[in-house]
Amino acid sequence: MTQAPQADLAGLIATHVRDIPDYPQPGVMFKDITPLLAEPAAFGAVVEALAASFGPVDKVVGIEARGFILAAPVALATGAGFVPVRKKGKLPAATYEESYQLEYGSATVEVHQDAFQPGERVLVIDDVLATGGTARATANLVAKTGAELAGIAVLMELSFLNGRQALGGLDVRSLLTI
């Protein structure tokens, strides 16, 4: 598959993401990516673009839960390992944890302590960059292991929530900015 130009890809994504008002709580406009995932050509174009975003990497992190859907095929496409970053209490071995604020609450994520080797290049993938808390917490987890954060790639960025401010100094790339 040949990678589409950025504007064409952004348009493709925009036409395959639907808004769900007041989910998961009143006042939140949820960005539903399931129509994108159901369309093989659109999903494939997204995976290809995310895989090409930061060059060779050793591991690809998917942030629970929708980040898993995007990160696993990106890991396969790049020949890298896949590492899940999960909500607190969901991983069976010894973990590092990091707490953060969401646009509508707070949470804690964890990664296995042995998920990365020092010096490995790690790409973090998620579906949406909102306030930046989840991405910052995940970047902090990668740093705790001694691995190198190659960058953060997201399907879409909600620019009105200023998530990049929480990620100052990190290389963040978005396929669609809203």
PDB file of C-alpha atoms in Angstrom:
ATOM      1  CA  MET A   1       0.000   0.000   0.000  1.00  0.00           C
ATOM      2  CA  THR A   2       1.300   3.470  -0.868  1.00  0.00           C
ATOM      3  CA  GLN A   3       1.036   6.101   1.830  1.00  0.00           C
ATOM      4  CA  ALA A   4      -1.555   8.796   1.093  1.00  0.00           C
ATOM      5  CA  PRO A   5      -0.570  12.464   1.322  1.00  0.00           C
ATOM      6  CA  GLN A   6      -1.208  13.897   4.816  1.00  0.00           C
ATOM      7  CA  ALA A   7      -4.205  16.044   3.734  1.00  0.00           C
ATOM      8  CA  ASP A   8      -5.847  13.094   1.972  1.00  0.00           C
ATOM      9  CA  LEU A   9      -5.253  10.876   4.999  1.00  0.00           C
ATOM     10  CA  ALA A  10      -6.688  13.482   7.387  1.00  0.00           C
ATOM     11  CA  GLY A  11      -9.785  13.737   5.204  1.00  0.00           C
ATOM     12  CA  LEU A  12     -10.128   9.958   5.073  1.00  0.00           C
ATOM     13  CA  ILE A  13      -9.931   9.763   8.867  1.00  0.00           C
ATOM     14  CA  ALA A  14     -12.376  12.637   9.355  1.00  0.00           C
ATOM     15  CA  THR A  15     -14.986  10.942   7.165  1.00  0.00           C
ATOM     16  CA  HIS A  16     -14.673   7.690   9.146  1.00  0.00           C
ATOM     17  CA  VAL A  17     -14.867   9.065  12.708  1.00  0.00           C
ATOM     18  CA  ARG A  18     -18.237   9.915  14.186  1.00  0.00           C
ATOM     19  CA  ASP A  19     -19.128  12.154  17.093  1.00  0.00           C
ATOM     20  CA  ILE A  20     -21.138  10.733  19.990  1.00  0.00           C
ATOM     21  CA  PRO A  21     -22.363  13.584  22.227  1.00  0.00           C
ATOM     22  CA  ASP A  22     -22.464  13.260  26.013  1.00  0.00           C
ATOM     23  CA  TYR A  23     -20.458  10.036  26.170  1.00  0.00           C
ATOM     24  CA  PRO A  24     -19.134   8.774  28.560  1.00  0.00           C
ATOM     25  CA  GLN A  25     -20.675  11.674  30.499  1.00  0.00           C
ATOM     26  CA  PRO A  26     -22.584  14.876  29.749  1.00  0.00           C
ATOM     27  CA  GLY A  27     -20.523  17.548  28.032  1.00  0.00           C
ATOM     28  CA  VAL A  28     -18.010  15.158  26.418  1.00  0.00           C
ATOM     29  CA  MET A  29     -18.008  14.744  22.618  1.00  0.00           C
ATOM     30  CA  PHE A  30     -16.698  11.203  22.129  1.00  0.00           C
ATOM     31  CA  LYS A  31     -14.787  10.465  18.919  1.00  0.00           C
ATOM     32  CA  ASP A  32     -15.904   7.000  17.794  1.00  0.00           C
ATOM     33  CA  ILE A  33     -13.290   5.294  15.602  1.00  0.00           C
ATOM     34  CA  THR A  34     -15.240   2.055  15.037  1.00  0.00           C
ATOM     35  CA  PRO A  35     -16.391   3.120  11.512  1.00  0.00           C
ATOM     36  CA  LEU A  36     -12.703   3.662  10.610  1.00  0.00           C
ATOM     37  CA  LEU A  37     -11.745   0.256  11.980  1.00  0.00           C
ATOM     38  CA  ALA A  38     -14.542  -1.396   9.976  1.00  0.00           C
ATOM     39  CA  GLU A  39     -13.226  -0.017   6.670  1.00  0.00           C
ATOM     40  CA  PRO A  40     -10.146  -2.061   5.646  1.00  0.00           C
ATOM     41  CA  ALA A  41      -8.667   0.529   3.268  1.00  0.00           C
ATOM     42  CA  ALA A  42      -9.003   3.365   5.788  1.00  0.00           C
ATOM     43  CA  PHE A  43      -7.707   1.255   8.681  1.00  0.00           C
ATOM     44  CA  GLY A  44      -4.789   0.046   6.555  1.00  0.00           C
ATOM     45  CA  ALA A  45      -3.867   3.596   5.539  1.00  0.00           C
ATOM     46  CA  VAL A  46      -3.860   4.671   9.201  1.00  0.00           C
ATOM     47  CA  VAL A  47      -1.673   1.732  10.274  1.00  0.00           C
ATOM     48  CA  GLU A  48       0.754   2.431   7.428  1.00  0.00           C
ATOM     49  CA  ALA A  49       1.008   6.132   8.305  1.00  0.00           C
ATOM     50  CA  LEU A  50       1.514   5.452  12.017  1.00  0.00           C
ATOM     51  CA  ALA A  51       4.140   2.805  11.241  1.00  0.00           C
ATOM     52  CA  ALA A  52       6.064   5.266   9.062  1.00  0.00           C
ATOM     53  CA  SER A  53       5.900   8.105  11.586  1.00  0.00           C
ATOM     54  CA  PHE A  54       9.167   7.602  13.507  1.00  0.00           C
ATOM     55  CA  GLY A  55      11.413   5.212  11.597  1.00  0.00           C
ATOM     56  CA  PRO A  56      12.784   1.997  13.062  1.00  0.00           C
ATOM     57  CA  VAL A  57      11.719   1.180  16.621  1.00  0.00           C
ATOM     58  CA  ASP A  58      12.205  -1.793  18.914  1.00  0.00           C
ATOM     59  CA  LYS A  59       8.844  -1.664  20.696  1.00  0.00           C
ATOM     60  CA  VAL A  60       5.443  -0.127  20.032  1.00  0.00           C
ATOM     61  CA  VAL A  61       3.306   0.794  23.034  1.00  0.00           C
ATOM     62  CA  GLY A  62      -0.475   0.728  22.868  1.00  0.00           C
ATOM     63  CA  ILE A  63      -2.354   2.639  25.545  1.00  0.00           C
ATOM     64  CA  GLU A  64      -5.471   0.902  26.879  1.00  0.00           C
ATOM     65  CA  ALA A  65      -7.824   0.349  25.254  1.00  0.00           C
ATOM     66  CA  ARG A  66      -8.233   1.832  21.791  1.00  0.00           C
ATOM     67  CA  GLY A  67      -4.487   2.362  21.515  1.00  0.00           C
ATOM     68  CA  PHE A  68      -4.134  -1.446  21.515  1.00  0.00           C
ATOM     69  CA  ILE A  69      -6.188  -1.663  18.318  1.00  0.00           C
ATOM     70  CA  LEU A  70      -3.849   0.699  16.488  1.00  0.00           C
ATOM     71  CA  ALA A  71      -0.523  -0.207  18.083  1.00  0.00           C
ATOM     72  CA  ALA A  72      -0.606  -3.987  17.561  1.00  0.00           C
ATOM     73  CA  PRO A  73      -0.769  -3.811  13.743  1.00  0.00           C
ATOM     74  CA  VAL A  74       1.788  -0.948  13.777  1.00  0.00           C
ATOM     75  CA  ALA A  75       4.149  -3.213  15.752  1.00  0.00           C
ATOM     76  CA  LEU A  76       3.724  -5.964  13.155  1.00  0.00           C
ATOM     77  CA  ALA A  77       4.222  -3.515  10.281  1.00  0.00           C
ATOM     78  CA  THR A  78       7.457  -2.199  11.799  1.00  0.00           C
ATOM     79  CA  GLY A  79       8.815  -5.577  12.910  1.00  0.00           C
ATOM     80  CA  ALA A  80       8.767  -4.379  16.525  1.00  0.00           C
ATOM     81  CA  GLY A  81       7.399  -5.900  19.695  1.00  0.00           C
ATOM     82  CA  PHE A  82       4.060  -4.772  21.117  1.00  0.00           C
ATOM     83  CA  VAL A  83       3.778  -3.588  24.734  1.00  0.00           C
ATOM     84  CA  PRO A  84       0.455  -2.792  26.410  1.00  0.00           C
ATOM     85  CA  VAL A  85       0.149   0.067  28.872  1.00  0.00           C
ATOM     86  CA  ARG A  86      -2.869  -0.813  30.978  1.00  0.00           C
ATOM     87  CA  LYS A  87      -5.089   0.600  33.664  1.00  0.00           C
ATOM     88  CA  LYS A  88      -3.905  -0.054  37.206  1.00  0.00           C
ATOM     89  CA  GLY A  89      -4.300  -3.642  38.383  1.00  0.00           C
ATOM     90  CA  LYS A  90      -4.616  -5.289  34.946  1.00  0.00           C
ATOM     91  CA  LEU A  91      -1.047  -6.556  34.441  1.00  0.00           C
ATOM     92  CA  PRO A  92       0.100  -9.774  36.163  1.00  0.00           C
ATOM     93  CA  ALA A  93       3.836  -9.145  36.756  1.00  0.00           C
ATOM     94  CA  ALA A  94       5.734  -6.390  38.596  1.00  0.00           C
ATOM     95  CA  THR A  95       4.865  -2.963  37.192  1.00  0.00           C
ATOM     96  CA  TYR A  96       5.757   0.699  37.161  1.00  0.00           C
ATOM     97  CA  GLU A  97       2.764   2.996  37.564  1.00  0.00           C
ATOM     98  CA  GLU A  98       1.983   6.608  36.742  1.00  0.00           C
ATOM     99  CA  SER A  99      -1.106   8.656  37.635  1.00  0.00           C
ATOM    100  CA  TYR A 100      -2.531  11.480  35.507  1.00  0.00           C
ATOM    101  CA  GLN A 101      -5.554  13.707  34.923  1.00  0.00           C
ATOM    102  CA  LEU A 102      -8.117  13.145  32.163  1.00  0.00           C
ATOM    103  CA  GLU A 103     -10.443  15.778  30.745  1.00  0.00           C
ATOM    104  CA  TYR A 104     -13.146  14.236  32.988  1.00  0.00           C
ATOM    105  CA  GLY A 105     -11.353  12.584  35.929  1.00  0.00           C
ATOM    106  CA  SER A 106      -8.098  10.911  36.914  1.00  0.00           C
ATOM    107  CA  ALA A 107      -6.517   7.506  36.323  1.00  0.00           C
ATOM    108  CA  THR A 108      -3.374   5.416  36.748  1.00  0.00           C
ATOM    109  CA  VAL A 109      -1.609   3.380  34.065  1.00  0.00           C
ATOM    110  CA  GLU A 110       0.992   0.654  34.417  1.00  0.00           C
ATOM    111  CA  VAL A 111       3.582  -1.176  32.354  1.00  0.00           C
ATOM    112  CA  HIS A 112       5.548  -4.309  33.202  1.00  0.00           C
ATOM    113  CA  GLN A 113       8.945  -3.448  34.659  1.00  0.00           C
ATOM    114  CA  ASP A 114      10.621  -5.765  32.148  1.00  0.00           C
ATOM    115  CA  ALA A 115       8.711  -4.494  29.089  1.00  0.00           C
ATOM    116  CA  PHE A 116      11.710  -2.604  27.679  1.00  0.00           C
ATOM    117  CA  GLN A 117      15.464  -2.899  27.758  1.00  0.00           C
ATOM    118  CA  PRO A 118      17.574   0.202  28.407  1.00  0.00           C
ATOM    119  CA  GLY A 119      18.275   1.984  25.133  1.00  0.00           C
ATOM    120  CA  GLU A 120      15.430   0.419  23.150  1.00  0.00           C
ATOM    121  CA  ARG A 121      13.589   2.869  20.882  1.00  0.00           C
ATOM    122  CA  VAL A 122       9.915   2.981  21.833  1.00  0.00           C
ATOM    123  CA  LEU A 123       7.017   4.425  19.841  1.00  0.00           C
ATOM    124  CA  VAL A 124       3.849   5.249  21.794  1.00  0.00           C
ATOM    125  CA  ILE A 125       0.575   4.961  19.853  1.00  0.00           C
ATOM    126  CA  ASP A 126      -2.879   6.105  20.941  1.00  0.00           C
ATOM    127  CA  ASP A 127      -6.131   6.981  19.253  1.00  0.00           C
ATOM    128  CA  VAL A 128      -6.673  10.495  20.646  1.00  0.00           C
ATOM    129  CA  LEU A 129      -4.481  13.177  22.157  1.00  0.00           C
ATOM    130  CA  ALA A 130      -6.815  15.156  24.411  1.00  0.00           C
ATOM    131  CA  THR A 131      -5.367  16.762  27.563  1.00  0.00           C
ATOM    132  CA  GLY A 132      -2.066  14.906  27.158  1.00  0.00           C
ATOM    133  CA  GLY A 133      -2.214  13.238  30.574  1.00  0.00           C
ATOM    134  CA  THR A 134      -2.286   9.655  29.327  1.00  0.00           C
ATOM    135  CA  ALA A 135       0.484  10.238  26.815  1.00  0.00           C
ATOM    136  CA  ARG A 136       2.662  12.046  29.388  1.00  0.00           C
ATOM    137  CA  ALA A 137       2.124   9.254  31.928  1.00  0.00           C
ATOM    138  CA  THR A 138       3.070   6.663  29.312  1.00  0.00           C
ATOM    139  CA  ALA A 139       6.198   8.602  28.298  1.00  0.00           C
ATOM    140  CA  ASN A 140       7.160   8.727  31.989  1.00  0.00           C
ATOM    141  CA  LEU A 141       6.721   4.952  32.241  1.00  0.00           C
ATOM    142  CA  VAL A 142       9.016   4.416  29.250  1.00  0.00           C
ATOM    143  CA  ALA A 143      11.621   6.693  30.856  1.00  0.00           C
ATOM    144  CA  LYS A 144      11.463   4.736  34.135  1.00  0.00           C
ATOM    145  CA  THR A 145      12.670   1.630  32.290  1.00  0.00           C
ATOM    146  CA  GLY A 146      15.683   3.329  30.700  1.00  0.00           C
ATOM    147  CA  ALA A 147      14.287   2.969  27.191  1.00  0.00           C
ATOM    148  CA  GLU A 148      14.332   5.848  24.691  1.00  0.00           C
ATOM    149  CA  LEU A 149      11.053   7.439  23.636  1.00  0.00           C
ATOM    150  CA  ALA A 150      11.190   7.733  19.836  1.00  0.00           C
ATOM    151  CA  GLY A 151       7.942   9.689  19.852  1.00  0.00           C
ATOM    152  CA  ILE A 152       4.200   9.668  20.260  1.00  0.00           C
ATOM    153  CA  ALA A 153       1.892   9.120  17.282  1.00  0.00           C
ATOM    154  CA  VAL A 154      -1.870   9.531  17.507  1.00  0.00           C
ATOM    155  CA  LEU A 155      -4.751   9.060  15.127  1.00  0.00           C
ATOM    156  CA  MET A 156      -6.259  12.430  16.062  1.00  0.00           C
ATOM    157  CA  GLU A 157      -5.512  15.400  18.258  1.00  0.00           C
ATOM    158  CA  LEU A 158      -8.196  17.491  19.935  1.00  0.00           C
ATOM    159  CA  SER A 159      -6.243  20.754  19.759  1.00  0.00           C
ATOM    160  CA  PHE A 160      -8.817  22.725  21.768  1.00  0.00           C
ATOM    161  CA  LEU A 161      -7.823  20.681  24.858  1.00  0.00           C
ATOM    162  CA  ASN A 162      -4.161  21.781  24.551  1.00  0.00           C
ATOM    163  CA  GLY A 163      -2.697  18.315  25.132  1.00  0.00           C
ATOM    164  CA  ARG A 164       0.636  19.233  23.537  1.00  0.00           C
ATOM    165  CA  GLN A 165       1.315  21.592  26.442  1.00  0.00           C
ATOM    166  CA  ALA A 166       1.487  18.585  28.793  1.00  0.00           C
ATOM    167  CA  LEU A 167       3.981  16.988  26.401  1.00  0.00           C
ATOM    168  CA  GLY A 168       6.457  19.842  26.109  1.00  0.00           C
ATOM    169  CA  GLY A 169       9.709  18.685  24.550  1.00  0.00           C
ATOM    170  CA  LEU A 170       8.303  15.396  23.233  1.00  0.00           C
ATOM    171  CA  ASP A 171       7.935  14.671  19.527  1.00  0.00           C
ATOM    172  CA  VAL A 172       4.191  14.222  18.945  1.00  0.00           C
ATOM    173  CA  ARG A 173       2.646  13.561  15.550  1.00  0.00           C
ATOM    174  CA  SER A 174      -1.035  13.450  14.750  1.00  0.00           C
ATOM    175  CA  LEU A 175      -2.697  12.184  11.573  1.00  0.00           C
ATOM    176  CA  LEU A 176      -5.715  14.494  12.081  1.00  0.00           C
ATOM    177  CA  THR A 177      -5.966  17.657  14.169  1.00  0.00           C
ATOM    178  CA  ILE A 178      -9.415  18.839  15.193  1.00  0.00           C
TER     179      ILE A 178
END
